[in-house]
Structures are given as C-alpha cells and as structure tokens.
Amino acid sequence: MATKQNTKRRARAGSIKEQLERIETDPAHHLTGPFQAQTPFGTPDGTPPRSPTVHKPEEEGFWSDVKTLRWIVRPSSSFKIIASVVALYINWEIITPRVAPGLPNPFAPLIFISYPIDSSSSGDPRYGKGYLDLVFILSYVVFFSFVRQIFTLHVFRPFARWYGIKRSKLDRFGEQGYAVVYWGTMSVWGYLIMEQLPTYWYNTKAFWIGYPHWEMKPQLKLYYLMQASFWAQQLFVLLLRLEKPRKDYYELVCHHFVTIWLIGWSYLVNLSLIGNAVFLSMDFPDTILAFSKLTNYMQREVIKSIAFAGLIVAWTYFRVYLSLNIIWSVWSEFDLIPVESMQWAPERGVWLVWWMRYHILIPMLLLQLLNLFWYYLILKILIRTLLMGGLDDDRSDSEDDDLQKKK
C-alpha cells in the first residue's frame, strides 16, 4: 500500500512539473513583446499528429484553409493569398492601361497606403485617413500570419533543435525568436520615424502644439497601420480558436481588444505623434526581454547576464522614466493645444475637448501601473540573482515566465 501511495505521489509530482514546464509566456500583453505560439494543429512542437484516419481530399488543401480560416496558422496557404493579391495587382497594371486608361487599380489599397494629399509643391508627401485603411489592415493580417509562422516554425524551431534545446521548450524558443525579429524591427523603425518628427527625442510639447496632426508622413502612417495589423492578427487567432485555448484565454481576448482600441482611437483622433512615442517606449524593452529569454534557453551564461542587465536598464529608462514623462505631458501640457482646436469637431479633425485630457490620462496611468508591476518582478529576479550569485536557469519557467504571463 505504501508503495502505491509513493507511486501516486511521484506521478502527481511529475504532472505538476510538466505543467510548470508548459507555462507559456504571453506575447501580447500591452504593447509588448514575446508572444503565444501560433503553431499548426498537432503536437506541442508543431509537428502534425499521426492518425489512422484517412482524410478526404476535399477536407484538405488551400480552399479548405480559406473557408475555415486556417490560413492564419498555415504559411503555405497565407502565402498563396498574398501571391494572388500581388498577381491581380500586377495584371491590372499591365492590362488595364491598354483597355481603360486612367482607371484606378482596385487592388492597390491591399498593398499600399491610401489617401495621398497633393503636396507636390512642397516635396513633403502627406497622407490622410479613410475607410480603405481598414482594407490595408486586413490585407496585412495575412502578411503577418505568413511571416510569423515562417520565422517561428521554419527558422527558430529548427535552429533550436540543431542547438540542442529541450523538446519541451521548442515552442517558446520559436516565440521568443520571432519576438526579437518583430519588436527589434519595430523599435528601429519607430526610432527612424521619430527622427523625422518634432517629437524627437521625446519632446513632449510637440504632442500638442499645432494639433490636429491629421496629415501624416507616409512612414508614420504605414508604421501605425502595420502595428494595427499585427495586433488584429493576434486577436483573430484567439477569437477563432485556431490554437488550443490557454487558461487565461478570456483575459487575453480582453487585452487584445483594449490594445486595438487604443491604437485605433489614437489614430482616429490624430494623436499619432504621442502614439509613436508610446510604441517606441514599449517595443525596445520587449526586444531586450525576448533576447534575454533566448540566451537563457541556450544556456549562454555570460551573454545571458549581459542581456538581463540590459533589460533592467532599458526597462528603467523606457518603460518607467520616459513613460512617466509622457503621462506628465498629458497632465501638464495638454493646454498647449491651440484654442481653436480644443473642441469636438470631427469634420475638421479635432477631437480634444477639455475632458479628453482625462480620457487619455486614465488609460496611460493604468498602463504605467502595469509597467511598474512588471518592473517589480524584474527587480525581484535581480535580487534573487544577487543573493544566489548568478542567474538561475529556472527563471524561464518560474518568475520570468510569471513576468510575461502577467503582461
């Protein structure tokens, strides 16, 4: 009897350990980094399950993926959709001028941003906003579905296998690898855009002076819509349950809705300058966080320690100091908005009546409370590291996972 009880205890302990090792970091909490894996249906490492069932030909293939929306997690199908759109655009450009000169290409809004404003005299092109922006966003949901799966499944996961990463961590390694690529790219892009704006380097007064900033530089508009496409793609995967739902499924859905709402609202009311600053303050620390996770999985002790130190510095400066500066600007510099623009007149592109100060301030404060909570978790890891004399490898499955899971 005692032997059976010990066996049961060991089984229970093993199952708990397995559950802990399967804790996934959440990619998408706030405007932040590492994300939940988007693997094809099958086993945890993304390989198709073996089944004696023989599928009918009509149940598989491209059209089945289109009808069931599985193209979101199948890169071959999402690539075919992208290729079809590009082919239709090129054919229109070649054939239509010979048949009906001057007829606009209806496929252009799927590939390029719309609503250029005539600025040929100044040599400084600008763009407005409109409903075709939604078409662009939906089109690039397909693009991000393809790119993400390619990097996660066909770049970082094979590298992890070659390097000798444990099978149970292949999914997370792929997630963090793509996180480095995405957030690193958006960080550099966001910086290059800010260089062209009066808000460089976090010149917060420029958020309000000259409002409304409804004429957007093409790079800024493209950057904003690409961010929106990424978050929309994340939300579609959750809502359509194309992956196995996590325990915090409903919290993730709410978070994604809020994130897309913040992006869309700031775009609509012409607060894209402050939006760019917020994006940059969030994206760069997430790049360092994801890179730190990669080095931890790879057991590169020296690089891991340097990356973690860099994470503390980046989080302190970007997520705490600069974010607090933005909040202070909302509170103290809001009145720099021209008097004639401090009214609710959407037809003129102005939305910032006096009470909009609080409509902006409250979400920013809530976001900062989360930043400070995550900062507390990072410092907690640092204190434990100093007491133990080195970074504990368990951090990717315990407190470090908790840090990202709570995001």
Short mmCIF file of C-alpha atoms in Angstrom, two decimals:
data_model
loop_
_atom_site.label_atom_id
_atom_site.label_comp_id
_atom_site.label_asym_id
_atom_site.label_seq_id
_atom_site.Cartn_x
_atom_site.Cartn_y
_atom_site.Cartn_z
CA MET A 1 0.00 0.00 0.00
CA ALA A 2 2.81 2.43 0.89
CA THR A 3 4.49 1.68 -2.44
CA LYS A 4 1.32 2.50 -4.35
CA GLN A 5 0.94 5.79 -2.45
CA ASN A 6 4.53 6.76 -3.20
CA THR A 7 3.99 5.93 -6.84
CA LYS A 8 0.89 8.15 -6.94
CA ARG A 9 2.79 10.99 -5.27
CA ARG A 10 5.58 10.71 -7.84
CA ALA A 11 3.02 10.70 -10.65
CA ARG A 12 1.33 13.77 -9.25
CA ALA A 13 4.68 15.50 -8.79
CA GLY A 14 5.66 14.64 -12.33
CA SER A 15 2.42 16.02 -13.71
CA ILE A 16 2.91 19.26 -11.76
CA LYS A 17 6.42 19.57 -13.09
CA GLU A 18 5.21 19.00 -16.61
CA GLN A 19 2.53 21.64 -16.13
CA LEU A 20 5.08 24.15 -14.90
CA GLU A 21 7.31 23.47 -17.86
CA ARG A 22 4.40 24.07 -20.20
CA ILE A 23 3.65 27.53 -18.82
CA GLU A 24 3.72 29.78 -21.89
CA THR A 25 4.78 33.38 -21.85
CA ASP A 26 2.17 35.70 -23.26
CA PRO A 27 3.31 37.66 -26.29
CA ALA A 28 0.88 40.26 -26.32
CA HIS A 29 0.31 41.86 -23.08
CA HIS A 30 0.19 45.51 -23.55
CA LEU A 31 2.04 46.86 -26.49
CA THR A 32 4.64 44.37 -25.60
CA GLY A 33 6.78 41.60 -26.67
CA PRO A 34 7.06 37.88 -26.65
CA PHE A 35 4.01 36.11 -27.79
CA GLN A 36 1.99 32.98 -27.52
CA ALA A 37 2.94 30.36 -30.09
CA GLN A 38 0.86 30.13 -33.20
CA THR A 39 1.61 26.59 -34.27
CA PRO A 40 -0.30 24.44 -36.70
CA PHE A 41 -2.73 21.95 -35.28
CA GLY A 42 -0.95 18.96 -33.83
CA THR A 43 1.59 18.18 -31.20
CA PRO A 44 3.14 20.87 -28.92
CA ASP A 45 6.21 21.18 -31.15
CA GLY A 46 4.11 21.89 -34.19
CA THR A 47 4.51 18.53 -35.94
CA PRO A 48 1.32 17.04 -37.37
CA PRO A 49 -0.29 14.34 -35.26
CA ARG A 50 -0.27 10.78 -36.52
CA SER A 51 -3.73 9.46 -37.08
CA PRO A 52 -5.09 6.34 -38.71
CA THR A 53 -7.96 8.40 -40.10
CA VAL A 54 -7.81 8.86 -43.87
CA HIS A 55 -8.93 12.38 -44.78
CA LYS A 56 -10.93 13.02 -47.90
CA PRO A 57 -9.19 15.21 -50.47
CA GLU A 58 -11.85 17.90 -50.18
CA GLU A 59 -11.15 18.25 -46.45
CA GLU A 60 -7.61 19.45 -47.05
CA GLY A 61 -5.82 21.96 -49.19
CA PHE A 62 -5.85 25.65 -49.90
CA TRP A 63 -9.59 26.19 -50.36
CA SER A 64 -10.33 24.31 -47.17
CA ASP A 65 -7.90 26.60 -45.34
CA VAL A 66 -9.58 29.66 -46.85
CA LYS A 67 -13.07 28.51 -45.83
CA THR A 68 -12.03 27.54 -42.29
CA LEU A 69 -9.60 30.50 -41.89
CA ARG A 70 -6.80 28.08 -41.08
CA TRP A 71 -4.57 30.04 -43.43
CA ILE A 72 -3.84 32.16 -40.35
CA VAL A 73 -1.70 29.34 -38.94
CA ARG A 74 -0.66 27.67 -42.22
CA PRO A 75 2.07 29.65 -44.01
CA SER A 76 1.66 27.84 -47.34
CA SER A 77 -1.97 28.97 -47.61
CA SER A 78 -1.35 32.53 -46.40
CA PHE A 79 1.46 32.82 -48.98
CA LYS A 80 -0.92 31.77 -51.75
CA ILE A 81 -3.36 34.50 -50.71
CA ILE A 82 -0.58 37.10 -50.74
CA ALA A 83 0.68 35.89 -54.13
CA SER A 84 -2.84 36.04 -55.57
CA VAL A 85 -3.30 39.67 -54.50
CA VAL A 86 0.08 40.67 -55.93
CA ALA A 87 -0.65 38.85 -59.19
CA LEU A 88 -4.03 40.59 -59.54
CA TYR A 89 -2.42 43.98 -58.91
CA ILE A 90 0.32 43.38 -61.50
CA ASN A 91 -2.12 42.10 -64.12
CA TRP A 92 -4.31 45.17 -63.67
CA GLU A 93 -1.30 47.46 -64.05
CA ILE A 94 -0.24 45.71 -67.27
CA ILE A 95 -3.57 45.10 -68.98
CA THR A 96 -5.95 47.88 -67.89
CA PRO A 97 -3.97 50.89 -69.26
CA ARG A 98 -4.39 49.40 -72.73
CA VAL A 99 -8.12 48.87 -72.31
CA ALA A 100 -9.28 51.68 -70.00
CA PRO A 101 -6.52 54.25 -69.38
CA GLY A 102 -6.73 56.12 -66.10
CA LEU A 103 -8.87 53.55 -64.31
CA PRO A 104 -7.54 53.16 -60.74
CA ASN A 105 -6.25 49.79 -59.62
CA PRO A 106 -8.78 48.35 -57.11
CA PHE A 107 -6.10 46.08 -55.63
CA ALA A 108 -3.73 48.92 -54.73
CA PRO A 109 -5.29 49.58 -51.27
CA LEU A 110 -4.50 45.97 -50.35
CA ILE A 111 -0.77 46.58 -50.84
CA PHE A 112 -0.14 50.32 -50.48
CA ILE A 113 -1.40 53.01 -48.11
CA SER A 114 -4.22 55.19 -49.44
CA TYR A 115 -5.34 58.85 -49.39
CA PRO A 116 -2.27 60.79 -50.55
CA ILE A 117 -2.58 64.54 -50.17
CA ASP A 118 -1.34 66.69 -53.04
CA SER A 119 1.91 68.18 -51.76
CA SER A 120 3.94 68.24 -54.97
CA SER A 121 4.83 71.89 -54.42
CA SER A 122 6.44 71.28 -51.01
CA GLY A 123 8.14 67.97 -51.82
CA ASP A 124 6.95 66.63 -48.46
CA PRO A 125 4.29 63.97 -49.16
CA ARG A 126 1.50 63.57 -46.63
CA TYR A 127 -1.42 61.17 -46.24
CA GLY A 128 -4.91 61.43 -44.80
CA LYS A 129 -7.12 58.73 -43.27
CA GLY A 130 -10.17 56.84 -44.52
CA TYR A 131 -12.03 53.55 -44.68
CA LEU A 132 -9.57 51.99 -47.13
CA ASP A 133 -7.11 51.90 -44.22
CA LEU A 134 -9.21 49.05 -42.83
CA VAL A 135 -8.73 47.15 -46.11
CA PHE A 136 -4.96 47.62 -45.79
CA ILE A 137 -5.01 46.35 -42.20
CA LEU A 138 -6.95 43.20 -43.13
CA SER A 139 -4.61 42.52 -46.04
CA TYR A 140 -1.55 42.70 -43.81
CA VAL A 141 -3.17 40.38 -41.28
CA VAL A 142 -2.49 37.74 -43.96
CA PHE A 143 1.06 39.02 -44.35
CA PHE A 144 1.82 38.75 -40.63
CA SER A 145 0.24 35.30 -40.48
CA PHE A 146 2.72 34.14 -43.10
CA VAL A 147 5.81 35.90 -41.73
CA ARG A 148 5.22 34.84 -38.15
CA GLN A 149 4.75 31.17 -38.94
CA ILE A 150 7.79 31.14 -41.23
CA PHE A 151 10.06 32.53 -38.52
CA THR A 152 8.56 30.52 -35.68
CA LEU A 153 8.22 27.13 -37.38
CA HIS A 154 10.87 27.17 -40.10
CA VAL A 155 13.66 29.37 -38.76
CA PHE A 156 13.91 29.40 -34.96
CA ARG A 157 12.44 25.99 -34.15
CA PRO A 158 14.84 24.10 -36.49
CA PHE A 159 17.71 26.15 -35.07
CA ALA A 160 16.63 25.20 -31.54
CA ARG A 161 16.60 21.51 -32.46
CA TRP A 162 20.05 21.80 -34.02
CA TYR A 163 21.36 23.65 -30.98
CA GLY A 164 20.01 21.00 -28.62
CA ILE A 165 17.23 22.93 -26.89
CA LYS A 166 14.93 20.64 -24.93
CA ARG A 167 11.85 19.49 -26.83
CA SER A 168 9.53 21.00 -24.22
CA LYS A 169 10.99 24.45 -24.90
CA LEU A 170 10.93 24.45 -28.71
CA ASP A 171 7.65 26.37 -28.89
CA ARG A 172 8.83 29.05 -26.51
CA PHE A 173 12.18 29.39 -28.26
CA GLY A 174 10.36 29.94 -31.55
CA GLU A 175 8.11 32.55 -29.94
CA GLN A 176 10.99 34.49 -28.44
CA GLY A 177 12.98 34.31 -31.67
CA TYR A 178 10.16 35.85 -33.64
CA ALA A 179 9.66 38.38 -30.84
CA VAL A 180 13.26 39.57 -31.28
CA VAL A 181 12.72 39.92 -35.04
CA TYR A 182 9.36 41.72 -34.81
CA TRP A 183 9.94 44.01 -31.86
CA GLY A 184 13.52 44.73 -32.89
CA THR A 185 12.36 45.76 -36.36
CA MET A 186 9.55 47.92 -34.99
CA SER A 187 11.90 49.56 -32.48
CA VAL A 188 14.38 50.61 -35.17
CA TRP A 189 11.56 51.70 -37.48
CA GLY A 190 9.85 53.66 -34.71
CA TYR A 191 13.11 55.46 -33.90
CA LEU A 192 13.77 56.36 -37.54
CA ILE A 193 10.25 57.79 -37.79
CA MET A 194 10.60 59.81 -34.59
CA GLU A 195 13.80 61.30 -36.01
CA GLN A 196 11.66 62.97 -38.69
CA LEU A 197 9.08 64.32 -36.25
CA PRO A 198 9.07 67.38 -33.97
CA THR A 199 8.66 64.97 -31.02
CA TYR A 200 12.30 63.77 -31.27
CA TRP A 201 13.76 62.83 -28.62
CA TYR A 202 10.55 62.73 -26.52
CA ASN A 203 9.96 66.45 -26.96
CA THR A 204 6.57 66.09 -25.34
CA LYS A 205 5.36 69.63 -26.03
CA ALA A 206 5.22 68.75 -29.73
CA PHE A 207 2.47 66.22 -28.95
CA TRP A 208 0.06 69.15 -28.55
CA ILE A 209 1.48 72.18 -30.38
CA GLY A 210 -0.10 72.51 -33.80
CA TYR A 211 -2.85 69.93 -33.16
CA PRO A 212 -4.58 68.42 -35.13
CA HIS A 213 -1.75 66.47 -36.77
CA TRP A 214 -4.10 64.85 -39.24
CA GLU A 215 -1.71 64.99 -42.23
CA MET A 216 0.65 62.06 -41.67
CA LYS A 217 4.05 61.39 -43.15
CA PRO A 218 3.84 58.20 -45.24
CA GLN A 219 6.30 56.36 -43.00
CA LEU A 220 4.30 57.19 -39.88
CA LYS A 221 1.01 56.09 -41.43
CA LEU A 222 2.49 52.81 -42.68
CA TYR A 223 4.09 52.15 -39.28
CA TYR A 224 0.81 52.73 -37.45
CA LEU A 225 -1.24 50.52 -39.79
CA MET A 226 1.33 47.72 -39.62
CA GLN A 227 1.14 47.77 -35.82
CA ALA A 228 -2.65 47.58 -36.06
CA SER A 229 -2.41 44.64 -38.49
CA PHE A 230 -0.15 42.72 -36.16
CA TRP A 231 -2.49 43.07 -33.19
CA ALA A 232 -5.55 42.26 -35.31
CA GLN A 233 -3.88 39.04 -36.46
CA GLN A 234 -3.20 38.09 -32.84
CA LEU A 235 -6.86 38.69 -31.96
CA PHE A 236 -8.20 36.65 -34.88
CA VAL A 237 -6.20 33.61 -33.79
CA LEU A 238 -7.71 33.83 -30.32
CA LEU A 239 -11.32 34.51 -31.36
CA LEU A 240 -11.36 31.76 -33.97
CA ARG A 241 -9.72 29.33 -31.51
CA LEU A 242 -7.22 28.25 -34.13
CA GLU A 243 -4.93 27.26 -31.28
CA LYS A 244 -5.60 25.40 -28.08
CA PRO A 245 -7.04 27.99 -25.66
CA ARG A 246 -4.95 28.87 -22.63
CA LYS A 247 -6.22 29.16 -19.07
CA ASP A 248 -6.14 32.95 -19.36
CA TYR A 249 -7.98 32.89 -22.70
CA TYR A 250 -10.63 35.47 -21.80
CA GLU A 251 -8.06 37.81 -20.25
CA LEU A 252 -6.02 37.62 -23.45
CA VAL A 253 -9.07 38.39 -25.60
CA CYS A 254 -9.90 41.43 -23.44
CA HIS A 255 -6.30 42.60 -23.58
CA HIS A 256 -6.16 42.35 -27.35
CA PHE A 257 -9.43 44.25 -27.75
CA VAL A 258 -8.14 47.04 -25.48
CA THR A 259 -4.82 47.24 -27.34
CA ILE A 260 -6.51 47.50 -30.74
CA TRP A 261 -8.94 50.05 -29.32
CA LEU A 262 -6.06 52.23 -28.09
CA ILE A 263 -4.27 52.03 -31.43
CA GLY A 264 -7.44 52.76 -33.41
CA TRP A 265 -8.61 55.57 -31.14
CA SER A 266 -5.27 57.41 -31.15
CA TYR A 267 -5.17 57.05 -34.96
CA LEU A 268 -8.72 58.35 -35.34
CA VAL A 269 -8.34 61.43 -33.11
CA ASN A 270 -4.98 62.37 -34.66
CA LEU A 271 -2.74 61.52 -31.74
CA SER A 272 -0.30 59.52 -33.83
CA LEU A 273 2.69 61.55 -32.59
CA ILE A 274 2.17 60.51 -28.99
CA GLY A 275 1.30 57.03 -30.27
CA ASN A 276 4.71 56.69 -31.91
CA ALA A 277 6.40 57.70 -28.64
CA VAL A 278 4.39 55.11 -26.67
CA PHE A 279 5.13 52.37 -29.20
CA LEU A 280 8.86 53.03 -29.04
CA SER A 281 8.93 53.13 -25.24
CA MET A 282 7.24 49.71 -25.18
CA ASP A 283 8.83 47.91 -28.13
CA PHE A 284 12.52 48.36 -27.37
CA PRO A 285 12.45 46.85 -23.85
CA ASP A 286 10.44 43.92 -25.23
CA THR A 287 13.21 43.25 -27.75
CA ILE A 288 15.74 43.01 -24.93
CA LEU A 289 13.37 40.85 -22.89
CA ALA A 290 12.90 38.36 -25.74
CA PHE A 291 16.66 38.24 -26.43
CA SER A 292 17.30 37.60 -22.74
CA LYS A 293 14.91 34.64 -22.89
CA LEU A 294 16.70 33.21 -25.93
CA THR A 295 20.09 33.35 -24.23
CA ASN A 296 18.59 31.67 -21.17
CA TYR A 297 17.24 28.76 -23.23
CA MET A 298 20.62 28.46 -24.94
CA GLN A 299 22.46 28.46 -21.59
CA ARG A 300 24.87 31.17 -22.70
CA GLU A 301 25.79 32.35 -19.22
CA VAL A 302 27.86 35.46 -19.99
CA ILE A 303 25.56 36.76 -22.74
CA LYS A 304 22.55 35.91 -20.58
CA SER A 305 23.84 38.05 -17.72
CA ILE A 306 24.64 40.96 -20.05
CA ALA A 307 21.20 40.73 -21.68
CA PHE A 308 19.45 40.71 -18.31
CA ALA A 309 21.43 43.75 -17.18
CA GLY A 310 20.47 45.46 -20.44
CA LEU A 311 16.83 44.60 -19.78
CA ILE A 312 16.91 46.32 -16.39
CA VAL A 313 18.47 49.46 -17.88
CA ALA A 314 16.09 49.53 -20.87
CA TRP A 315 13.00 48.94 -18.73
CA THR A 316 14.03 51.61 -16.23
CA TYR A 317 14.62 54.23 -18.90
CA PHE A 318 11.90 53.46 -21.46
CA ARG A 319 9.06 51.88 -19.52
CA VAL A 320 9.43 53.88 -16.32
CA TYR A 321 11.18 57.21 -16.94
CA LEU A 322 10.02 58.02 -20.48
CA SER A 323 6.52 56.66 -19.88
CA LEU A 324 6.16 58.88 -16.82
CA ASN A 325 7.29 61.84 -18.94
CA ILE A 326 4.50 61.11 -21.43
CA ILE A 327 1.95 60.91 -18.62
CA TRP A 328 3.19 64.18 -17.15
CA SER A 329 2.86 65.79 -20.56
CA VAL A 330 -0.79 64.71 -20.81
CA TRP A 331 -1.49 66.31 -17.45
CA SER A 332 0.59 69.48 -17.65
CA GLU A 333 0.98 70.27 -21.38
CA PHE A 334 -2.46 69.40 -22.74
CA ASP A 335 -3.40 73.10 -22.73
CA LEU A 336 -0.75 73.78 -25.39
CA ILE A 337 -3.35 72.66 -27.92
CA PRO A 338 -4.47 75.70 -29.96
CA VAL A 339 -7.69 77.17 -28.57
CA GLU A 340 -9.49 76.79 -31.90
CA SER A 341 -8.64 73.06 -31.89
CA MET A 342 -9.81 72.39 -28.34
CA GLN A 343 -13.30 71.33 -29.39
CA TRP A 344 -15.23 68.31 -30.66
CA ALA A 345 -15.36 68.80 -34.44
CA PRO A 346 -14.55 65.52 -36.25
CA GLU A 347 -15.22 67.10 -39.65
CA ARG A 348 -12.19 69.34 -39.00
CA GLY A 349 -10.10 66.58 -37.50
CA VAL A 350 -10.23 67.99 -33.95
CA TRP A 351 -11.49 65.94 -31.04
CA LEU A 352 -9.64 67.15 -27.94
CA VAL A 353 -12.19 68.96 -25.81
CA TRP A 354 -11.20 69.63 -22.20
CA TRP A 355 -12.43 66.29 -20.84
CA MET A 356 -10.33 64.35 -23.36
CA ARG A 357 -7.34 65.08 -21.12
CA TYR A 358 -8.72 62.55 -18.64
CA HIS A 359 -9.77 60.14 -21.38
CA ILE A 360 -6.10 59.97 -22.39
CA LEU A 361 -4.63 60.19 -18.90
CA ILE A 362 -6.55 57.35 -17.21
CA PRO A 363 -5.54 54.58 -19.69
CA MET A 364 -1.95 55.83 -19.61
CA LEU A 365 -1.92 55.65 -15.80
CA LEU A 366 -3.34 52.12 -15.85
CA LEU A 367 -0.71 51.10 -18.36
CA GLN A 368 2.00 52.63 -16.19
CA LEU A 369 0.79 50.71 -13.15
CA LEU A 370 1.28 47.52 -15.15
CA ASN A 371 4.74 48.71 -16.21
CA LEU A 372 5.66 49.29 -12.58
CA PHE A 373 4.30 45.89 -11.56
CA TRP A 374 6.39 44.17 -14.25
CA TYR A 375 9.35 46.32 -13.13
CA TYR A 376 8.86 44.96 -9.61
CA LEU A 377 9.00 41.40 -10.96
CA ILE A 378 12.22 42.17 -12.86
CA LEU A 379 13.83 43.65 -9.76
CA LYS A 380 12.68 40.62 -7.80
CA ILE A 381 14.59 38.40 -10.24
CA LEU A 382 17.62 40.70 -9.89
CA ILE A 383 17.57 40.48 -6.08
CA ARG A 384 17.28 36.70 -6.22
CA THR A 385 20.16 36.61 -8.69
CA LEU A 386 22.41 38.69 -6.44
CA LEU A 387 21.62 36.53 -3.44
CA MET A 388 22.28 33.32 -5.37
CA GLY A 389 25.42 34.60 -7.07
CA GLY A 390 24.19 34.09 -10.65
CA LEU A 391 21.19 33.98 -12.90
CA ASP A 392 19.13 30.90 -12.14
CA ASP A 393 18.20 28.92 -15.23
CA ASP A 394 14.79 28.24 -13.71
CA ARG A 395 13.78 31.84 -14.33
CA SER A 396 12.38 30.95 -17.74
CA ASP A 397 9.87 28.61 -16.11
CA SER A 398 9.15 30.46 -12.89
CA GLU A 399 9.37 34.16 -12.14
CA ASP A 400 10.47 35.20 -15.58
CA ASP A 401 7.52 33.37 -17.11
CA ASP A 402 5.31 34.95 -14.45
CA LEU A 403 6.60 38.33 -15.57
CA GLN A 404 5.44 37.83 -19.12
CA LYS A 405 2.34 35.84 -18.24
CA LYS A 406 1.00 38.75 -16.19
CA LYS A 407 1.53 41.03 -19.17
#
